Coordinates of C-alpha atoms in Angstrom, one line a residue:
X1 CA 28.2 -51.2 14.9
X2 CA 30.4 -48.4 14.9
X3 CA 31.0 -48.6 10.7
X4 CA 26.7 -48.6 10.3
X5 CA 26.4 -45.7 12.1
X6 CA 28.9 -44.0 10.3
X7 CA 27.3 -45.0 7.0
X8 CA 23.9 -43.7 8.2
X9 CA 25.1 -40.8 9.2
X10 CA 27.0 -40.8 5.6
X11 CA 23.5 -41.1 4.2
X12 CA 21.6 -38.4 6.4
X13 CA 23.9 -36.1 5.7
X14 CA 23.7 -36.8 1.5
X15 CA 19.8 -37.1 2.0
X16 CA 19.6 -33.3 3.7
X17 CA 22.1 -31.8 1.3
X18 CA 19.2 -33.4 -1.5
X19 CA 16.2 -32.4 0.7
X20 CA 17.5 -28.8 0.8
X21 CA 18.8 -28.9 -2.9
X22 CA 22.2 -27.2 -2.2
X23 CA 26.0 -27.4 -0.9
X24 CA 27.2 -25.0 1.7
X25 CA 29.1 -23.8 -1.6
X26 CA 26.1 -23.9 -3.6
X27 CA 24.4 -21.8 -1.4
X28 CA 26.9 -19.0 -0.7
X29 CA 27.4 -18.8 -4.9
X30 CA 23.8 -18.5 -5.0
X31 CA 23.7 -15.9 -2.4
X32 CA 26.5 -13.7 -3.8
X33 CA 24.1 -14.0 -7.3
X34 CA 21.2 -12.5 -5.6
X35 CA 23.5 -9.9 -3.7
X36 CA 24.6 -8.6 -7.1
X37 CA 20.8 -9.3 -8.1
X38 CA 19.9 -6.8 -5.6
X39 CA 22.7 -4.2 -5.3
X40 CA 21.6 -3.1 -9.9
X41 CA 17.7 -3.3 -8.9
X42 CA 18.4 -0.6 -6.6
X43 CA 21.2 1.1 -8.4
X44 CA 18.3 1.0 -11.0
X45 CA 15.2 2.3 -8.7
X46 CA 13.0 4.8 -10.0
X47 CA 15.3 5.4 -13.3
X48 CA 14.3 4.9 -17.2
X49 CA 11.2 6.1 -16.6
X50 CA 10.3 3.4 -14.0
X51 CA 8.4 4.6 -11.1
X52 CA 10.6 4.0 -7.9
X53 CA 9.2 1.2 -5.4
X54 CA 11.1 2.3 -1.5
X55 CA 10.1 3.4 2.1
X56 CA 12.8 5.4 4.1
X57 CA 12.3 5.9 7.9
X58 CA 14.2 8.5 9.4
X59 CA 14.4 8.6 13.4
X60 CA 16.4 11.7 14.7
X61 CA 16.3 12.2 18.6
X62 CA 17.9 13.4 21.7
X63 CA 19.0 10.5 23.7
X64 CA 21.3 12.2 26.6
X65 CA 20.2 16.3 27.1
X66 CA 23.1 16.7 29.4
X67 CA 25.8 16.2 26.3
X68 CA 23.3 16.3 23.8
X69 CA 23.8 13.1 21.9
X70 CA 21.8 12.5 19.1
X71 CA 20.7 9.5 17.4
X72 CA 20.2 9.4 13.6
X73 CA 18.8 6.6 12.2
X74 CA 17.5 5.7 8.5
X75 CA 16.5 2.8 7.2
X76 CA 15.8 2.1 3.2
X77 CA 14.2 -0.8 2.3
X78 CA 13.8 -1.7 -1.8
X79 CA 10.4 -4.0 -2.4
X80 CA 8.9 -5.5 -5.8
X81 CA 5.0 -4.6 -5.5
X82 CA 2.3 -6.4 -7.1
X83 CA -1.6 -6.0 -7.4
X84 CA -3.9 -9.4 -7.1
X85 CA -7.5 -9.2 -7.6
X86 CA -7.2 -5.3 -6.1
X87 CA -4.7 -6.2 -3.4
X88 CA -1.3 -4.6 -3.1
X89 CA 1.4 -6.9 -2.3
X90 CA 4.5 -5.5 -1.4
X91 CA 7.8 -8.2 -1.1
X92 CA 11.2 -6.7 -0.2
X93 CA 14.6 -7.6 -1.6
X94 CA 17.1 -5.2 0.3
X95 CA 17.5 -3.2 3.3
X96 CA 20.2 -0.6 4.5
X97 CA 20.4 1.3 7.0
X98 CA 22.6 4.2 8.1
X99 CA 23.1 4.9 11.9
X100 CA 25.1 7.7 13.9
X101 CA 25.9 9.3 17.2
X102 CA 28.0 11.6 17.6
X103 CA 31.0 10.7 15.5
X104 CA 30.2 6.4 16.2
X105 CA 28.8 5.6 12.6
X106 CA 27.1 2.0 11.6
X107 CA 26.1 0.8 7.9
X108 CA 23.6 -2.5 7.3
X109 CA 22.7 -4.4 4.2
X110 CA 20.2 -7.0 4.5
X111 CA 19.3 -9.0 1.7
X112 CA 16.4 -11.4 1.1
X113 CA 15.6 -14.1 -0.8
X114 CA 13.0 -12.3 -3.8
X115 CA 10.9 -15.6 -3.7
X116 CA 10.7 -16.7 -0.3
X117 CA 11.5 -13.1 1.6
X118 CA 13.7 -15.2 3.9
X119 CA 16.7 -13.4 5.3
X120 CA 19.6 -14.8 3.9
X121 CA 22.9 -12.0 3.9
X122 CA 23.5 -9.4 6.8
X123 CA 26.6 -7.4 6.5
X124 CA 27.9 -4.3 9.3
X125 CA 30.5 -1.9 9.2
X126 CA 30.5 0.1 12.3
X127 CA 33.5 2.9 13.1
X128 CA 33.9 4.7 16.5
X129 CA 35.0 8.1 17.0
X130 CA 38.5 7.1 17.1
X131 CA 38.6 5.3 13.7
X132 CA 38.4 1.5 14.8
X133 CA 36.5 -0.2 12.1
X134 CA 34.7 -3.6 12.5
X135 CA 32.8 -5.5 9.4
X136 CA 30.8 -8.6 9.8
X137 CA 29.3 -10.7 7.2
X138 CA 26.7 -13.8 8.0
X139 CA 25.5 -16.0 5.0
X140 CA 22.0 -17.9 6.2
X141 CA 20.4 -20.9 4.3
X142 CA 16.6 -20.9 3.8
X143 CA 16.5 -22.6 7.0
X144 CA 17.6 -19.3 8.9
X145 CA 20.8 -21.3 9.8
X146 CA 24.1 -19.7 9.6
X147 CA 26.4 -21.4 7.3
X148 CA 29.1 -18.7 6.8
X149 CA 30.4 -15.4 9.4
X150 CA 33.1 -13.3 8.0
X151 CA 34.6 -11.1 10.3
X152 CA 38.1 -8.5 10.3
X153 CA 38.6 -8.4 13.4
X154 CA 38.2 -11.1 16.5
X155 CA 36.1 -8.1 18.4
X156 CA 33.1 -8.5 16.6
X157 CA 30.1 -6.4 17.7
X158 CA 27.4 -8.7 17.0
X159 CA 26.4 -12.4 16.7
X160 CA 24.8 -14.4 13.5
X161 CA 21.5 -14.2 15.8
X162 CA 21.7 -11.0 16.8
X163 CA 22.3 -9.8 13.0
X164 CA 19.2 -11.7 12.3
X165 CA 16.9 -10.7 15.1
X166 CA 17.8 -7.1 14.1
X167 CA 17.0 -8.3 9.9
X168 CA 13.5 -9.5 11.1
X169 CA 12.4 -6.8 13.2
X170 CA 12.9 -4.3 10.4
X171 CA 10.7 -6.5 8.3
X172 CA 7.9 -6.6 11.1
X173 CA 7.9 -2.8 11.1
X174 CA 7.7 -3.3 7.1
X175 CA 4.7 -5.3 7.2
X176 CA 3.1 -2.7 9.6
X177 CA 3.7 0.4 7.9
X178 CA 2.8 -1.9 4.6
X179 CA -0.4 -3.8 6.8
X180 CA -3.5 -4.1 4.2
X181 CA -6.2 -3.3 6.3
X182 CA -5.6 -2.7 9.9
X183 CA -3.6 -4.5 12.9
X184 CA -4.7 -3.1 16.3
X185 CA -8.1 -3.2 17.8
X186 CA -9.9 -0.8 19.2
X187 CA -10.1 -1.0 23.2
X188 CA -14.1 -1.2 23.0
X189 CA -14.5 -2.8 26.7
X190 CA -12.3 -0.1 28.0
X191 CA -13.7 1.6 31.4
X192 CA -16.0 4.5 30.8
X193 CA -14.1 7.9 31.5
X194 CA -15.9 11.2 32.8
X195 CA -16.9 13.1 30.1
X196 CA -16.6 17.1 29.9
X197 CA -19.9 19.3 28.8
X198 CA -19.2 19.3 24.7
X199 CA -19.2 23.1 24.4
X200 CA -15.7 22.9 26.9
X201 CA -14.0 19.9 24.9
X202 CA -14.3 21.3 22.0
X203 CA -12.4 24.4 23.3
X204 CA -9.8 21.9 25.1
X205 CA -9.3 19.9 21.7
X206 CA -9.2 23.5 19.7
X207 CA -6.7 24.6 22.9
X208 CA -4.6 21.3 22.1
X209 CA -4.6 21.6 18.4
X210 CA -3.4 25.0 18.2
X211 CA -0.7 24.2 21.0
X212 CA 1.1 21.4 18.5
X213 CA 1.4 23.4 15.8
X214 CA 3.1 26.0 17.4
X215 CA 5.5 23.0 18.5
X216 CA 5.6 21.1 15.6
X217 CA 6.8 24.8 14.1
X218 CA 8.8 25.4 16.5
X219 CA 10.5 21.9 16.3
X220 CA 11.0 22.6 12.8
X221 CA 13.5 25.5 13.5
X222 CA 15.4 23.5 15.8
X223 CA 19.4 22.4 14.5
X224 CA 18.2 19.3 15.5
X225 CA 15.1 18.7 15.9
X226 CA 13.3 15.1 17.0
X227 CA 11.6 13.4 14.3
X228 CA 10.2 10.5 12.6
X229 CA 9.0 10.8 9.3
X230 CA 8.0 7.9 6.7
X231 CA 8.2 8.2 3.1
X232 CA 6.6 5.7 0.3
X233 CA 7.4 5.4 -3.1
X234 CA 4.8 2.8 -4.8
X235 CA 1.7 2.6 -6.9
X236 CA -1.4 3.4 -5.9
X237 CA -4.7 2.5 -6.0
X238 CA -5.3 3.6 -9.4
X239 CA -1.8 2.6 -10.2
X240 CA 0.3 6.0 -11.0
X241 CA 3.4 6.6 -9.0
X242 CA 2.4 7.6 -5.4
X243 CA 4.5 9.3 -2.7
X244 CA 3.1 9.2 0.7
X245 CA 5.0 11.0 3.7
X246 CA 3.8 10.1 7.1
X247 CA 5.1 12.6 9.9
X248 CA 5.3 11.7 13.7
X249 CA 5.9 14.4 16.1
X250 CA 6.5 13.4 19.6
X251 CA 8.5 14.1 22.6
X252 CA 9.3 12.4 26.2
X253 CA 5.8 11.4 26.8
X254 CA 4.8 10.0 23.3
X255 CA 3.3 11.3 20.3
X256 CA 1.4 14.3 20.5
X257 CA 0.5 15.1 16.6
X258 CA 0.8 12.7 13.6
X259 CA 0.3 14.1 9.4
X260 CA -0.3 12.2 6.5
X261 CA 0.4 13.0 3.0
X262 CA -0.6 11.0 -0.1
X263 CA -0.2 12.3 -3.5
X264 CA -0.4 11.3 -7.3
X265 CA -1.7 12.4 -10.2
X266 CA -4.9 11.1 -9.9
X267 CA -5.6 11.7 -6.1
X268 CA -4.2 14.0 -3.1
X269 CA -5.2 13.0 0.3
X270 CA -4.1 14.7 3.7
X271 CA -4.5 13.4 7.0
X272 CA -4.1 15.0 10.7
X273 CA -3.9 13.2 14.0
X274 CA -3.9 15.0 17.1
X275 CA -3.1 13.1 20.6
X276 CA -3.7 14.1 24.2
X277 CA -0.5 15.0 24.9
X278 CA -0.8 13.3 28.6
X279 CA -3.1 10.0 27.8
X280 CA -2.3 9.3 24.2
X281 CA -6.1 9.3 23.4
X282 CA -7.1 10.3 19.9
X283 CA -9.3 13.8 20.0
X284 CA -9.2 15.1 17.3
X285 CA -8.5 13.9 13.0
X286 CA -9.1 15.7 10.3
X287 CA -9.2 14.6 6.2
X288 CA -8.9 16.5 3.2
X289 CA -9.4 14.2 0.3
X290 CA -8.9 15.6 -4.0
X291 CA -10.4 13.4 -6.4
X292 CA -11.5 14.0 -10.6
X293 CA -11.5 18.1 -9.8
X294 CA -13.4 17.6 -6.0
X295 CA -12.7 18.0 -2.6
X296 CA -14.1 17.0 0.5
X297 CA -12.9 17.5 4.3
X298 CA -14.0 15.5 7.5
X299 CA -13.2 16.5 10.5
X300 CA -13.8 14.3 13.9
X301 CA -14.0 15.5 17.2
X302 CA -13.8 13.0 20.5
X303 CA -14.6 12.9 23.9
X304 CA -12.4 11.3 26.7
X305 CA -14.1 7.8 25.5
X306 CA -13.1 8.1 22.0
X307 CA -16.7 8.7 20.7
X308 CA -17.4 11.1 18.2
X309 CA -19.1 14.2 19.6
X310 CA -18.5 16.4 16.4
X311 CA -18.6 16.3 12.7
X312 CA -17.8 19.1 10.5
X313 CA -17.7 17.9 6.2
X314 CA -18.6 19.2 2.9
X315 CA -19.6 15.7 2.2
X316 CA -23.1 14.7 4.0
X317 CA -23.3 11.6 1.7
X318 CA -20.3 9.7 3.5
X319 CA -19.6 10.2 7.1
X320 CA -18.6 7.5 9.8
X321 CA -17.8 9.1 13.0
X322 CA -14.5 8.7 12.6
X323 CA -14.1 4.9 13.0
X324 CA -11.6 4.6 10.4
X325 CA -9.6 7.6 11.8
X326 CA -9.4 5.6 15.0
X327 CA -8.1 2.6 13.5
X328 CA -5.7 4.3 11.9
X329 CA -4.4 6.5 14.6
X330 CA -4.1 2.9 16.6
X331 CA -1.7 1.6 13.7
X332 CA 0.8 4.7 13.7
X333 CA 0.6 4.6 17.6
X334 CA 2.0 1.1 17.7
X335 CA 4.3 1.8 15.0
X336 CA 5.8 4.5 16.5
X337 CA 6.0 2.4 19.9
X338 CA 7.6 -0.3 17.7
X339 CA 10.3 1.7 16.1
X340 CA 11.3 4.2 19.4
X341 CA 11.0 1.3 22.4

């Protein structure tokens, strides 16, 4: 009895190895191909001509006031980008990021499979302020199984599921920033607030507006100011090389203002946000939009509920009281809730 189930575990284990079409060895060699894959298709981004295809995020902000420690985060992430039938596709390959506080520094690769977009390699090198370093190196199959860890030291500072985790929550905030369409609903059952006499929001909102720019500004002269800013390198729509730079300004209770920039050669489009600074609720947006030698603006103003209750554009032929301003003011909210949690 004891010999059969040896066999059949003999010929599980030869079946799976077949099933999943490589060795452990296999696998890492494969791996290591893709790494070096990866590692010359970004050494190669945006050169020979080639338009470059990243996002950086950049998070710098105050996490103790009393010593003044700041965290300063970027992540890069390197995608492929394709166009189907008028739909962008965008499919990362590689992810770093560069982390520090003072003098405590941390560097991430993550690679993924170009086909499947599973995660497959994490590496970390973390130093403190005193010079210990720790590196950590997990190899995953297209299971998500860890097959390989590779560490210097016994005091490692993560795990193969907490490199992973970490791997696959910066792809969910990808696939946000990256969302074709939109992600959040709007609240449309929400309980009706009081509304003030239109004349007297609009003097709040132009109150509100006026106060964050003075503190974006402001911010801006800082040594170190907060900020989270998000900057594209693709196609666009009419495919020349776009850059698009989205700008979150915020502070202890949330995000007060939010800008949008989109450029390329064929089109420039510009985007404001503005927030109740207490609530979060959208009050105000505003649109400037350049296309074939014309300009148009929009701007949207709100009441408490989130209804339009002013319209101001050069453009009488296309207005929509703001609906898509709403949406999209939902889809940066949660991303910035995402990414400062």
């Amino acid at each position: 009895m004891r010999k059969i189930l040896i066999c059949t575990m003999c010929l599980l284990t030869a079946f799976c190895l077949q099933t999943f079409g490589q060795t452990k060895a296999q696998t890492l060699q494969h791996i290591r191909e893709l790494y070096a894959q990866a590692k010359e298709k970004v050494a190669q981004n945006g050169k020979d001509g080639k338009s470059p295809k990243d996002m950086t995020i950049t998070l710098n902000r105050l996490e103790d006031e009393e010593v003044e420690l700041y965290d300063m985060l970027t992540i890069t992430y390197y995608f492929d980008e394709t166009q189907t039938e008028g739909v962008t596709t965008k499919q990362p390959y590689f992810i770093v990021e560069n982390w520090s506080n003072h003098g405590h520094l941390r560097y991430r690769e993550v690679l993924l499979n170009p086909t499947s977009q599973k995660v497959i390699f994490c590496y970390m090198r973390g130093e403190t302020d005193g010079g210990f370093v720790v590196e950590s190196r997990y190899y995953y199959n297209e299971q998500g199984t860890c097959i390989e860890t590779k560490h210097n030291t016994p005091n490692s500072w993560t795990t193969e599921d907490s490199e992973k985790e970490n791997a696959e929550f910066y792809l969910e905030i990808f696939g946000m920033v990256n969302y074709n369409g939109y992600f959040t609903p709007l609240d449309v059952n929400a309980p009706q607030k009081r509304t003030t006499p239109k004349a007297q929001r609009l003097s709040h909102i132009r109150e509100i507006y006026a106060q964050a720019k003075d503190r974006v500004a402001s911010n801006a002269t800082k040594e170190m100011p907060d900020e989270l800013y998000i900057t594209i390198h693709d196609l666009g729509d009419d495919m020349p090389p776009r850059t698009t730079d989205i700008k979150f300004y915020f502070d202890a209770k949330g995000c007060y203002f939010i800008s949008r920039h989109a450029t390329s050669m064929m089109s420039d489009g510009y985007e404001e946000l503005l927030f109740e600074p207490n609530s979060q609720d959208l009050i105000f947006s505003y649109t400037r939009g350049r296309e074939e030698g014309q300009e148009f603006e929009w701007r949207y103003y709100y009441d408490e509920n989130g209804n339009c209750i002013e319209t101001k554009t050069n453009n009488t032929d296309e207005t929509d009281e703001g609906f898509y301003d709403k949406r999209m003011a939902k889809d940066l909210q949660a991303i910035f809730r995402k990414l400062t949690e």
